[in-house]
Coordinates of C-alpha atoms in Angstrom, one line a residue:
Chain J
M1 CA -1.4 -24.5 25.4
K2 CA 1.0 -21.9 23.9
L3 CA 0.4 -18.2 23.5
T4 CA 2.7 -16.1 21.3
I5 CA 2.4 -12.4 21.6
L6 CA 2.9 -10.7 18.2
G7 CA 2.0 -7.3 19.4
C8 CA 0.6 -5.9 22.7
Y9 CA 0.6 -2.2 22.5
A10 CA -2.3 0.3 22.1
A11 CA -2.9 2.7 19.3
T12 CA -0.2 2.9 16.6
P13 CA 2.7 0.7 15.4
R14 CA 6.1 2.1 16.3
T15 CA 9.6 1.0 15.5
I16 CA 9.8 -1.4 18.4
T17 CA 6.2 -1.9 19.5
N18 CA 3.4 -3.5 17.6
P19 CA -0.4 -3.3 17.8
T20 CA -2.5 -6.2 19.1
S21 CA -2.1 -9.6 17.6
Q22 CA -1.4 -13.0 19.2
V23 CA -1.5 -16.6 18.3
L24 CA -3.0 -19.3 20.6
E25 CA -2.0 -22.9 20.0
I26 CA -4.4 -25.2 21.8
K27 CA -4.8 -28.9 21.2
N28 CA -2.7 -28.5 18.0
R29 CA -5.1 -25.9 16.6
M30 CA -3.7 -22.5 15.9
F31 CA -5.9 -19.4 16.3
L32 CA -4.9 -15.9 15.4
I33 CA -6.5 -13.3 17.6
D34 CA -6.6 -9.7 16.3
C35 CA -4.4 -8.5 13.4
G36 CA -3.0 -5.0 13.7
E37 CA -0.8 -3.5 11.0
G38 CA 2.4 -5.5 10.7
T39 CA 1.0 -8.8 12.0
Q40 CA 2.2 -10.7 8.9
V41 CA 5.8 -9.5 9.6
Q42 CA 5.5 -10.4 13.2
L43 CA 4.3 -13.9 12.2
R44 CA 7.4 -14.3 10.1
K45 CA 9.7 -13.0 12.9
N46 CA 8.1 -15.6 15.2
K47 CA 8.5 -18.3 12.6
I48 CA 4.8 -19.2 12.7
K49 CA 3.8 -21.0 9.6
F50 CA 1.1 -19.1 7.6
S51 CA -0.4 -22.4 6.5
K52 CA -1.3 -23.3 10.1
I53 CA -3.6 -20.4 10.5
N54 CA -7.1 -21.2 9.5
H55 CA -9.1 -19.2 11.9
I56 CA -8.7 -15.5 12.7
F57 CA -10.7 -13.7 15.4
I58 CA -11.1 -10.0 15.3
S59 CA -12.2 -8.3 18.5
H60 CA -13.3 -5.0 17.0
L61 CA -12.8 -2.6 14.1
H62 CA -10.3 -0.2 15.6
G63 CA -7.2 0.0 13.4
D64 CA -4.8 -1.3 16.0
H65 CA -6.7 -4.6 16.0
F66 CA -7.4 -5.2 12.3
F67 CA -5.5 -3.0 9.8
G68 CA -3.1 -5.9 9.2
L69 CA -5.9 -8.3 8.2
V70 CA -6.3 -7.3 4.5
G71 CA -2.6 -7.6 4.0
L72 CA -2.4 -11.0 5.6
I73 CA -5.3 -12.3 3.5
S74 CA -3.6 -10.9 0.4
T75 CA -0.3 -12.5 1.3
F76 CA -2.0 -15.9 1.8
M77 CA -3.3 -15.4 -1.8
L78 CA 0.2 -14.5 -3.2
L79 CA 1.6 -17.6 -1.5
N80 CA -1.0 -19.7 -3.3
R81 CA -2.8 -20.9 -0.2
E82 CA -5.5 -23.5 -0.9
S83 CA -7.1 -24.2 2.4
D84 CA -10.1 -22.4 3.8
L85 CA -9.7 -19.4 5.9
H86 CA -12.3 -18.3 8.5
V87 CA -12.5 -14.8 9.8
Y88 CA -14.7 -14.1 12.8
G89 CA -15.3 -10.4 13.5
P90 CA -17.8 -7.6 13.8
K91 CA -20.3 -7.0 11.1
G92 CA -18.7 -4.8 8.5
V93 CA -15.4 -6.6 8.4
K94 CA -16.4 -8.5 5.2
E95 CA -17.3 -5.4 3.3
I96 CA -14.0 -3.7 4.3
I97 CA -11.9 -6.6 3.1
L98 CA -13.8 -7.4 -0.1
L99 CA -13.9 -3.8 -1.1
Q100 CA -10.1 -3.7 -1.0
L101 CA -9.6 -7.0 -2.8
R102 CA -12.0 -5.9 -5.5
A103 CA -10.2 -2.6 -5.9
G104 CA -7.0 -4.5 -6.6
N105 CA -8.9 -7.0 -8.8
S106 CA -7.4 -9.6 -6.4
F107 CA -9.4 -12.6 -5.5
T108 CA -8.3 -15.3 -3.2
G109 CA -7.8 -18.8 -4.7
Y110 CA -8.9 -20.2 -1.4
N111 CA -12.3 -20.1 0.3
L112 CA -12.6 -17.1 2.5
Y113 CA -15.4 -17.3 5.0
F114 CA -16.6 -14.4 7.1
H115 CA -18.5 -15.0 10.3
E116 CA -19.9 -11.6 11.1
L117 CA -20.8 -10.9 14.7
E118 CA -23.6 -8.7 16.0
S119 CA -24.8 -10.4 19.2
K120 CA -24.4 -8.8 22.6
E121 CA -24.7 -12.2 24.2
S122 CA -21.9 -14.8 24.3
E123 CA -22.1 -17.2 21.4
V124 CA -20.2 -20.2 20.2
L125 CA -18.0 -19.4 17.1
F126 CA -16.1 -22.6 16.6
E127 CA -16.3 -26.1 18.0
D128 CA -14.7 -29.4 17.1
E129 CA -13.9 -32.5 19.1
K130 CA -11.1 -30.8 21.0
V131 CA -11.8 -27.1 21.3
I132 CA -14.6 -24.7 21.7
V133 CA -14.4 -21.0 21.1
K134 CA -17.0 -18.5 22.4
T135 CA -17.3 -14.7 22.3
I136 CA -17.0 -12.6 25.5
P137 CA -19.0 -9.4 24.9
L138 CA -17.0 -6.5 25.9
K139 CA -17.8 -2.8 26.5
H140 CA -15.7 -0.4 24.4
R141 CA -16.3 2.6 22.3
I142 CA -17.5 0.4 19.4
Y143 CA -18.9 -3.1 19.2
T144 CA -16.3 -5.4 20.7
N145 CA -15.9 -9.1 21.7
G146 CA -13.3 -10.9 23.6
F147 CA -12.8 -14.6 23.0
L148 CA -12.9 -17.7 25.3
F149 CA -10.9 -20.7 24.1
Q150 CA -11.6 -24.0 26.0
E151 CA -10.2 -27.4 25.6
K152 CA -12.6 -30.3 25.5
N153 CA -11.1 -33.3 27.2
K154 CA -14.1 -35.6 27.3
E155 CA -12.1 -38.8 27.2
R156 CA -11.3 -40.6 30.4
K157 CA -7.7 -41.7 30.9
L158 CA -7.1 -45.5 30.8
N159 CA -5.7 -47.2 33.9
I160 CA -3.5 -49.4 31.8
D161 CA -2.2 -51.5 34.7
K162 CA -5.6 -52.5 35.9
I163 CA -7.0 -53.0 32.3
Q164 CA -4.1 -55.3 31.4
H165 CA -4.3 -57.1 34.7
L166 CA -8.0 -57.9 34.0
G167 CA -7.1 -59.0 30.5
I168 CA -9.4 -56.6 28.7
D169 CA -8.9 -56.6 25.0
V170 CA -7.6 -53.4 23.1
V171 CA -10.8 -53.3 21.1
Y172 CA -12.7 -52.1 24.2
Y173 CA -10.3 -49.2 25.0
Q174 CA -12.3 -46.6 23.0
K175 CA -15.5 -47.6 24.8
I176 CA -13.7 -47.3 28.1
K177 CA -12.3 -43.9 27.3
Y178 CA -15.9 -42.7 26.7
G179 CA -17.1 -44.0 30.1
G180 CA -18.3 -47.4 29.3
D181 CA -18.4 -50.3 31.8
I182 CA -16.9 -53.7 30.8
T183 CA -18.3 -57.1 31.2
L184 CA -15.6 -59.8 31.6
D185 CA -15.9 -63.3 30.0
N186 CA -16.9 -64.6 33.5
G187 CA -19.8 -62.2 33.6
T188 CA -18.3 -59.8 36.1
I189 CA -19.1 -56.2 35.4
I190 CA -16.2 -53.8 35.9
P191 CA -17.5 -50.2 36.5
N192 CA -15.7 -47.6 34.4
H193 CA -14.4 -45.6 37.3
E194 CA -12.4 -48.7 38.5
I195 CA -10.4 -48.8 35.3
T196 CA -10.0 -45.1 34.4
F197 CA -8.9 -41.8 35.8
D198 CA -10.7 -38.5 35.3
P199 CA -10.1 -36.7 32.1
E200 CA -7.2 -34.2 32.0
H201 CA -8.0 -30.7 33.2
E202 CA -9.6 -28.7 30.3
K203 CA -7.5 -25.7 29.9
S204 CA -9.0 -22.4 29.0
Y205 CA -7.8 -19.0 27.8
A206 CA -9.8 -15.8 27.8
F207 CA -8.8 -12.8 25.6
C208 CA -10.3 -9.5 26.8
S209 CA -9.3 -6.5 24.8
D210 CA -10.4 -3.7 24.5
T211 CA -12.8 -3.0 27.3
V212 CA -13.8 -0.7 30.1
Y213 CA -13.7 -2.2 33.6
D214 CA -16.8 -4.4 33.5
E215 CA -17.9 -6.8 36.2
N216 CA -20.3 -8.5 33.8
L217 CA -17.2 -10.2 32.5
I218 CA -16.6 -12.2 35.7
S219 CA -19.2 -14.8 35.2
L220 CA -18.0 -15.5 31.6
I221 CA -14.4 -16.0 32.5
E222 CA -14.7 -17.6 35.9
N223 CA -11.9 -20.0 36.8
V224 CA -10.1 -19.8 33.4
D225 CA -6.4 -20.8 33.5
V226 CA -5.2 -17.7 31.7
L227 CA -6.9 -14.4 31.4
Y228 CA -5.4 -11.9 29.0
H229 CA -6.9 -8.6 30.0
E230 CA -6.1 -5.2 28.6
A231 CA -4.4 -2.7 30.9
T232 CA -4.0 0.4 28.8
F233 CA -3.4 2.7 31.7
L234 CA -2.2 2.8 35.3
E235 CA -4.5 3.9 38.0
K236 CA -3.3 7.5 38.1
E237 CA -4.7 7.8 34.5
S238 CA -8.0 6.1 35.5
H239 CA -9.9 9.2 34.2
L240 CA -8.4 8.5 30.8
A241 CA -9.3 4.8 31.1
E242 CA -12.9 5.8 31.8
K243 CA -13.0 8.4 29.0
T244 CA -11.6 6.1 26.3
M245 CA -13.3 3.0 27.7
H246 CA -10.1 1.2 28.6
T247 CA -8.9 -0.5 31.8
T248 CA -6.1 0.2 34.3
A249 CA -3.7 -2.5 35.5
K250 CA -5.4 -2.4 39.0
Q251 CA -8.9 -2.9 37.4
A252 CA -7.6 -5.8 35.3
A253 CA -6.2 -7.4 38.4
T254 CA -9.5 -6.9 40.2
I255 CA -11.4 -8.7 37.4
A256 CA -8.8 -11.5 37.6
L257 CA -9.2 -11.8 41.4
R258 CA -13.0 -11.8 41.3
A259 CA -13.1 -14.3 38.4
N260 CA -10.7 -16.6 40.3
V261 CA -8.5 -17.1 37.3
K262 CA -5.2 -18.8 37.7
K263 CA -3.0 -16.4 35.7
L264 CA -3.4 -12.9 34.5
V265 CA -1.5 -11.7 31.4
L266 CA -1.5 -7.9 30.9
G267 CA -1.2 -6.1 27.6
H268 CA -2.5 -3.3 25.3
Y269 CA -0.2 -0.9 27.1
S270 CA -0.3 2.8 26.3
T271 CA 3.2 3.8 25.1
R272 CA 3.2 6.8 27.5
Y273 CA 4.8 4.9 30.3
E274 CA 8.5 4.4 30.8
S275 CA 8.4 0.8 31.7
I276 CA 5.7 -1.9 31.4
E277 CA 6.9 -3.2 34.8
L278 CA 4.8 -0.5 36.3
F279 CA 1.7 -2.4 35.2
K280 CA 2.8 -5.5 36.9
T281 CA 3.7 -3.7 40.1
E282 CA 0.3 -2.1 40.2
A283 CA -1.6 -5.3 39.3
E284 CA 0.2 -7.3 42.0
T285 CA -1.2 -5.1 44.7
I286 CA -4.5 -6.9 43.9
F287 CA -3.6 -10.3 42.3
T288 CA -0.5 -12.4 42.7
N289 CA 0.0 -14.3 39.5
V290 CA 0.6 -11.5 37.0
L291 CA 2.5 -11.9 33.7
L292 CA 3.4 -9.2 31.2
A293 CA 2.8 -9.6 27.5
E294 CA 5.7 -8.4 25.4
D295 CA 6.0 -8.4 21.6
G296 CA 7.6 -11.7 20.5
K297 CA 7.1 -13.4 23.9
E298 CA 5.9 -17.0 24.1
F299 CA 4.1 -18.4 27.1
E300 CA 3.5 -22.1 27.7
F301 CA 0.6 -22.9 29.9
Chain P
M1 CA 16.1 17.2 -4.2
K2 CA 16.1 14.3 -1.8
L3 CA 14.6 10.8 -2.2
T4 CA 14.2 8.5 0.8
I5 CA 13.2 4.9 0.0
L6 CA 11.0 3.5 2.7
G7 CA 10.3 0.3 0.8
C8 CA 11.1 -0.9 -2.6
Y9 CA 10.1 -4.6 -2.8
A10 CA 7.2 -6.2 -4.7
A11 CA 4.3 -8.1 -3.2
T12 CA 4.4 -8.8 0.6
P13 CA 6.1 -7.1 3.5
R14 CA 8.8 -9.4 5.0
T15 CA 11.1 -9.2 8.1
I16 CA 13.7 -7.2 6.2
T17 CA 12.0 -5.9 3.1
N18 CA 9.1 -3.5 2.8
P19 CA 6.6 -2.8 0.1
T20 CA 6.6 0.4 -2.0
S21 CA 6.8 3.7 -0.3
Q22 CA 9.1 6.7 -0.7
V23 CA 9.4 10.3 0.3
L24 CA 10.5 13.0 -2.2
E25 CA 11.7 16.3 -0.7
I26 CA 11.8 18.9 -3.4
K27 CA 12.0 22.7 -2.9
N28 CA 11.3 22.0 0.8
R29 CA 8.0 20.3 0.0
M30 CA 7.6 16.7 1.1
F31 CA 5.6 14.2 -0.9
L32 CA 4.8 10.7 0.1
I33 CA 4.6 8.3 -2.8
D34 CA 2.7 5.1 -2.2
C35 CA 2.1 3.7 1.2
G36 CA 2.5 -0.1 1.6
E37 CA 1.8 -1.8 4.9
G38 CA 4.4 -0.7 7.5
T39 CA 5.0 2.7 5.9
Q40 CA 4.4 4.6 9.1
V41 CA 7.0 2.5 10.9
Q42 CA 9.4 3.1 8.1
L43 CA 8.8 6.8 8.3
R44 CA 9.7 6.6 12.0
K45 CA 12.8 4.6 11.3
N46 CA 13.9 7.2 8.8
K47 CA 13.1 10.0 11.3
I48 CA 10.7 11.7 8.8
K49 CA 8.4 14.1 10.7
F50 CA 4.8 13.1 10.2
S51 CA 3.8 16.7 10.3
K52 CA 5.7 17.5 7.1
I53 CA 3.6 15.1 5.0
N54 CA 0.7 16.9 3.5
H55 CA 0.4 15.2 0.2
I56 CA 0.2 11.5 -0.5
F57 CA 0.2 10.0 -4.0
I58 CA -1.0 6.5 -4.5
S59 CA -0.1 4.9 -7.8
H60 CA -2.7 2.1 -7.7
L61 CA -4.8 0.0 -5.4
H62 CA -2.7 -3.2 -5.1
G63 CA -2.0 -3.9 -1.5
D64 CA 1.8 -3.5 -1.6
H65 CA 1.2 0.2 -2.7
F66 CA -1.5 1.3 -0.3
F67 CA -2.4 -1.0 2.6
G68 CA -0.5 1.3 4.9
L69 CA -2.5 4.3 4.1
V70 CA -5.4 3.8 6.4
G71 CA -3.1 3.2 9.3
L72 CA -1.1 6.3 8.6
I73 CA -4.2 8.4 8.3
S74 CA -5.4 7.0 11.7
T75 CA -2.0 7.7 13.3
F76 CA -2.1 11.3 12.1
M77 CA -5.5 11.5 13.9
L78 CA -4.2 9.9 17.1
L79 CA -1.3 12.4 17.1
N80 CA -3.8 15.2 16.9
R81 CA -2.8 16.4 13.5
E82 CA -4.5 19.7 12.5
S83 CA -3.2 20.5 9.1
D84 CA -4.9 19.4 5.9
L85 CA -4.0 16.1 4.3
H86 CA -4.4 15.6 0.5
V87 CA -4.5 12.1 -0.9
Y88 CA -4.2 11.6 -4.7
G89 CA -5.1 8.1 -5.9
P90 CA -7.3 6.0 -8.1
K91 CA -11.1 6.3 -7.8
G92 CA -12.1 4.0 -5.0
V93 CA -9.5 5.0 -2.5
K94 CA -11.8 7.4 -0.7
E95 CA -14.5 4.8 -0.1
I96 CA -11.9 2.3 1.2
I97 CA -10.5 4.7 3.7
L98 CA -13.7 6.2 4.9
L99 CA -15.4 2.8 5.3
Q100 CA -12.7 1.8 7.7
L101 CA -12.7 5.0 9.6
R102 CA -16.5 4.8 9.9
A103 CA -16.3 1.2 11.1
G104 CA -14.0 2.4 13.9
N105 CA -16.2 5.4 14.6
S106 CA -12.9 7.3 14.1
F107 CA -13.0 10.6 12.4
T108 CA -10.0 12.8 11.6
G109 CA -9.8 16.1 13.4
Y110 CA -8.0 17.5 10.4
N111 CA -9.3 18.0 6.9
L112 CA -8.8 15.0 4.7
Y113 CA -9.1 15.7 1.0
F114 CA -9.3 12.9 -1.6
H115 CA -8.4 13.7 -5.2
E116 CA -9.6 10.6 -7.1
L117 CA -8.1 9.9 -10.5
E118 CA -9.7 8.3 -13.5
S119 CA -8.1 9.9 -16.4
K120 CA -5.9 8.0 -18.8
E121 CA -4.2 11.2 -19.9
S122 CA -1.5 13.0 -17.9
E123 CA -3.0 15.6 -15.7
V124 CA -1.7 18.2 -13.2
L125 CA -2.4 17.1 -9.6
F126 CA -0.6 19.8 -7.6
E127 CA 1.0 23.1 -8.4
D128 CA 2.3 26.0 -6.4
E129 CA 5.0 28.6 -7.0
K130 CA 7.9 26.1 -6.7
V131 CA 6.7 22.7 -7.8
I132 CA 4.3 21.0 -10.2
V133 CA 3.2 17.4 -10.0
K134 CA 1.6 15.5 -12.9
T135 CA 0.4 12.0 -13.4
I136 CA 2.2 9.6 -15.7
P137 CA -0.4 7.1 -16.9
L138 CA 1.0 3.6 -16.6
K139 CA -0.1 0.2 -18.0
H140 CA -0.6 -2.4 -15.3
R141 CA -3.2 -5.0 -14.3
I142 CA -5.4 -2.3 -12.8
Y143 CA -5.6 1.5 -13.3
T144 CA -2.2 2.9 -12.3
N145 CA -0.4 6.2 -12.5
G146 CA 3.2 7.2 -12.0
F147 CA 4.0 10.7 -10.9
L148 CA 6.2 13.4 -12.3
F149 CA 7.6 16.0 -9.9
Q150 CA 9.1 19.1 -11.5
E151 CA 10.7 22.1 -9.9
K152 CA 9.6 25.5 -11.2
N153 CA 12.6 27.8 -11.1
K154 CA 11.1 30.8 -12.9
E155 CA 13.3 33.4 -11.1
R156 CA 16.4 34.6 -12.9
K157 CA 19.5 34.8 -10.8
L158 CA 20.9 38.2 -10.0
N159 CA 24.3 39.2 -11.2
I160 CA 25.0 41.0 -8.0
D161 CA 28.4 42.4 -9.0
K162 CA 27.0 44.1 -12.1
I163 CA 23.9 45.3 -10.3
Q164 CA 25.9 46.9 -7.5
H165 CA 28.3 48.4 -9.9
L166 CA 25.4 50.1 -11.7
G167 CA 24.1 51.3 -8.3
I168 CA 20.6 49.7 -8.8
D169 CA 18.6 49.9 -5.6
V170 CA 17.5 46.7 -3.7
V171 CA 13.8 47.5 -4.2
Y172 CA 14.2 46.6 -7.9
Y173 CA 15.7 43.1 -7.3
Q174 CA 12.4 41.4 -7.3
K175 CA 11.5 43.0 -10.7
I176 CA 14.9 41.9 -12.1
K177 CA 14.4 38.3 -10.9
Y178 CA 11.2 38.2 -12.8
G179 CA 12.9 39.3 -16.0
G180 CA 12.3 43.1 -15.9
D181 CA 14.7 45.6 -17.5
I182 CA 15.9 48.6 -15.5
T183 CA 16.0 52.3 -16.4
L184 CA 18.9 54.1 -14.6
D185 CA 18.6 57.6 -13.3
N186 CA 20.4 58.9 -16.4
G187 CA 17.8 57.3 -18.6
T188 CA 19.9 54.3 -19.8
I189 CA 17.9 51.1 -20.1
I190 CA 19.7 48.0 -18.9
P191 CA 18.3 44.9 -20.5
N192 CA 17.6 42.1 -18.0
H193 CA 19.9 39.6 -19.6
E194 CA 22.9 41.9 -18.8
I195 CA 22.3 41.9 -15.1
T196 CA 21.0 38.3 -14.6
F197 CA 21.9 34.7 -15.2
D198 CA 19.5 32.1 -16.4
P199 CA 17.4 30.4 -13.7
E200 CA 18.7 27.3 -12.0
H201 CA 18.1 24.1 -13.7
E202 CA 14.6 22.8 -12.9
K203 CA 15.1 19.4 -11.5
S204 CA 12.6 16.7 -12.1
Y205 CA 11.8 13.2 -10.8
A206 CA 9.6 10.6 -12.4
F207 CA 8.2 7.7 -10.4
C208 CA 7.0 4.8 -12.6
S209 CA 5.7 1.8 -10.7
D210 CA 4.0 -0.6 -11.5
T211 CA 4.0 -0.9 -15.2
V212 CA 4.6 -3.2 -18.1
Y213 CA 7.4 -2.1 -20.6
D214 CA 5.7 0.8 -22.3
E215 CA 7.2 3.1 -24.9
N216 CA 4.4 5.6 -24.5
L217 CA 6.1 6.6 -21.3
I218 CA 9.1 8.0 -23.1
S219 CA 7.6 11.3 -24.2
L220 CA 6.2 12.0 -20.7
I221 CA 9.5 11.5 -18.9
E222 CA 12.0 12.8 -21.5
N223 CA 15.1 14.4 -20.0
V224 CA 14.1 14.0 -16.4
D225 CA 17.0 14.1 -13.9
V226 CA 15.9 11.0 -12.1
L227 CA 13.7 8.2 -13.2
Y228 CA 12.5 5.6 -10.7
H229 CA 11.4 2.7 -12.8
E230 CA 10.1 -0.6 -11.5
A231 CA 12.3 -3.7 -12.3
T232 CA 10.4 -6.5 -10.8
F233 CA 12.2 -9.2 -12.8
L234 CA 15.3 -10.0 -14.6
E235 CA 15.3 -10.6 -18.3
K236 CA 15.3 -14.4 -17.9
E237 CA 11.8 -14.0 -16.2
S238 CA 10.6 -11.7 -19.0
H239 CA 7.7 -14.1 -19.5
L240 CA 6.6 -13.4 -15.9
A241 CA 7.0 -9.7 -16.4
E242 CA 4.7 -9.8 -19.4
K243 CA 2.2 -12.0 -17.7
T244 CA 2.0 -9.9 -14.5
M245 CA 2.4 -6.6 -16.4
H246 CA 5.8 -5.7 -14.8
T247 CA 9.1 -4.8 -16.2
T248 CA 12.6 -6.3 -16.3
A249 CA 15.7 -4.5 -15.4
K250 CA 16.8 -4.4 -19.0
Q251 CA 13.5 -3.0 -20.1
A252 CA 13.6 -0.3 -17.5
A253 CA 17.1 0.6 -18.7
T254 CA 15.8 0.8 -22.3
I255 CA 13.1 3.3 -21.2
A256 CA 15.8 5.3 -19.4
L257 CA 18.1 5.3 -22.4
R258 CA 15.4 6.2 -24.9
A259 CA 13.9 9.0 -22.6
N260 CA 17.4 10.4 -22.2
V261 CA 17.1 10.6 -18.4
K262 CA 20.1 11.5 -16.3
K263 CA 19.8 8.8 -13.7
L264 CA 17.8 5.6 -13.3
V265 CA 16.8 4.2 -9.9
L266 CA 15.6 0.7 -10.0
G267 CA 13.1 -0.8 -7.5
H268 CA 10.0 -3.0 -6.9
Y269 CA 12.2 -6.1 -6.9
S270 CA 10.7 -9.5 -6.7
T271 CA 12.2 -11.2 -3.7
R272 CA 13.0 -14.4 -5.7
Y273 CA 16.5 -13.1 -6.5
E274 CA 19.6 -13.7 -4.4
S275 CA 20.9 -10.2 -4.8
I276 CA 19.6 -6.9 -6.1
E277 CA 23.0 -6.3 -7.7
L278 CA 21.8 -8.5 -10.5
F279 CA 19.3 -5.9 -11.5
K280 CA 22.0 -3.2 -11.7
T281 CA 24.3 -5.5 -13.7
E282 CA 21.6 -6.2 -16.2
A283 CA 20.4 -2.6 -16.5
E284 CA 24.0 -1.4 -17.1
T285 CA 24.3 -3.4 -20.2
I286 CA 21.9 -0.8 -21.7
F287 CA 22.2 2.4 -19.6
T288 CA 25.2 3.6 -17.6
N289 CA 23.9 5.7 -14.7
V290 CA 22.0 3.1 -12.7
L291 CA 21.3 3.3 -9.0
L292 CA 19.6 0.7 -6.8
A293 CA 16.8 1.6 -4.4
E294 CA 17.1 0.0 -1.0
D295 CA 14.8 0.3 2.0
G296 CA 16.0 3.1 4.2
K297 CA 18.4 4.5 1.6
E298 CA 18.5 8.3 0.9
F299 CA 19.6 9.8 -2.4
E300 CA 20.5 13.5 -2.9
F301 CA 20.1 14.7 -6.4

């Protein structure tokens, strides 16, 4: 699982900081999460192939999370993209994008599917044999969702030494991976657990931005491997966090602790602070495994 | 008159090239012309104060000319701008911007005025005591205008030596500047032309992008000091210029020559070419005074 931060600052793009966007690579699928202005340039800087992006998730319709979307969709068109593109985002995103494409008399040569969201309950947005993606309803000034990405490792791992020792033919391997028992030629039944190991750990990643401190989150993100949680402010600006419906570093760490996540990645920093290290220091008073998002940074999990 | 190029490349923003946007400073007024994605960051890089921008002119609704507008308007809001902002652009621009602001439940604390354009004839968009701005109707794939900026130097220049020699009081200077004759105490009438010089040359700047080669332009931009004319292609791609309704460097130079302009600035380059010097070389076969726009470059005229 690889996370590339394209932008992790709040509010407006600046010369050296970018608004929210990130790419999650999980089980060889690539998901773009949020798309602030300048995302397409950040993708280029990070050498991420445009053609590998087929699914874009938009948390909410504040500019710093989606003003780069129409430009990216247009650039895909100019580059003669042919494969389908799926956009998951709040109701309204489709009209905004199509209005602009129509005004430019510009229509995509590829299929552009909008999956508009309105539910306040968690729902499944995407699922295939390897990955499932669900919404995490967040509380912000406007309708907002985080996203939970989970690996699906249903296949059991073969204990090749034992299988070969028993002389089991390769044609049965698929059956064994899916939990089947094997009957040998002599009639002996070999239970599956004797010739397999448990499936690999199913990694998970939760993206939670933007949101006020919200304990309802905890049950939805419990035990995830990596939690990206916004930390727009430090605790001394907690009044601003409350007013603007954002979170402090300490609050983010509290959510991480209570949800028993393995790692916490902080981001969505206000640019008012001298150093983002301050966020880490504050969060570490509550939770030990804190990482800082930075524009252009890659994390391997 | 100062022209700052924020972006001068066609199509999509890239790591080192930006889509169209430029700032014209004329008679201490600052006009933003077009606003491709990333314009606000380019403004910051060029240290142009956001507060000095009160008038934004949008040529047409292709993304590389206006996808940065909504972000800039939002940033003005986040920076607590109070002064009025005027946006001049094709009909449709207002709905596009307001739809996005509404979706984010974001409303500007300043007055935002849209002046939507539909006319195919040149019209006056802005006029005060020092500057007049008119549209230059262009022919492109969608409704498009260039913009003509002209200084208004109505005041005659005082011939101070003569005026003082004649003992004319300072209270009459304003009258003299506006062409008035003076009657001395002894009854002698001094005709204005004897105590003034002609007004300073009224500088002018014409912005023409995007457009097909169009001789109808010539009469609208005749004798301007500086013509910015798009040159998306070189002559060997003239078939593409025709197909996409753009211009070649040679065609831009032909317009400059026939309109008898003083200087030609080329821009809106396709990124397919190795060097933008090729545009200059081609244009110079037709017209001598050719300059190349480059992102971040400032011209003083």
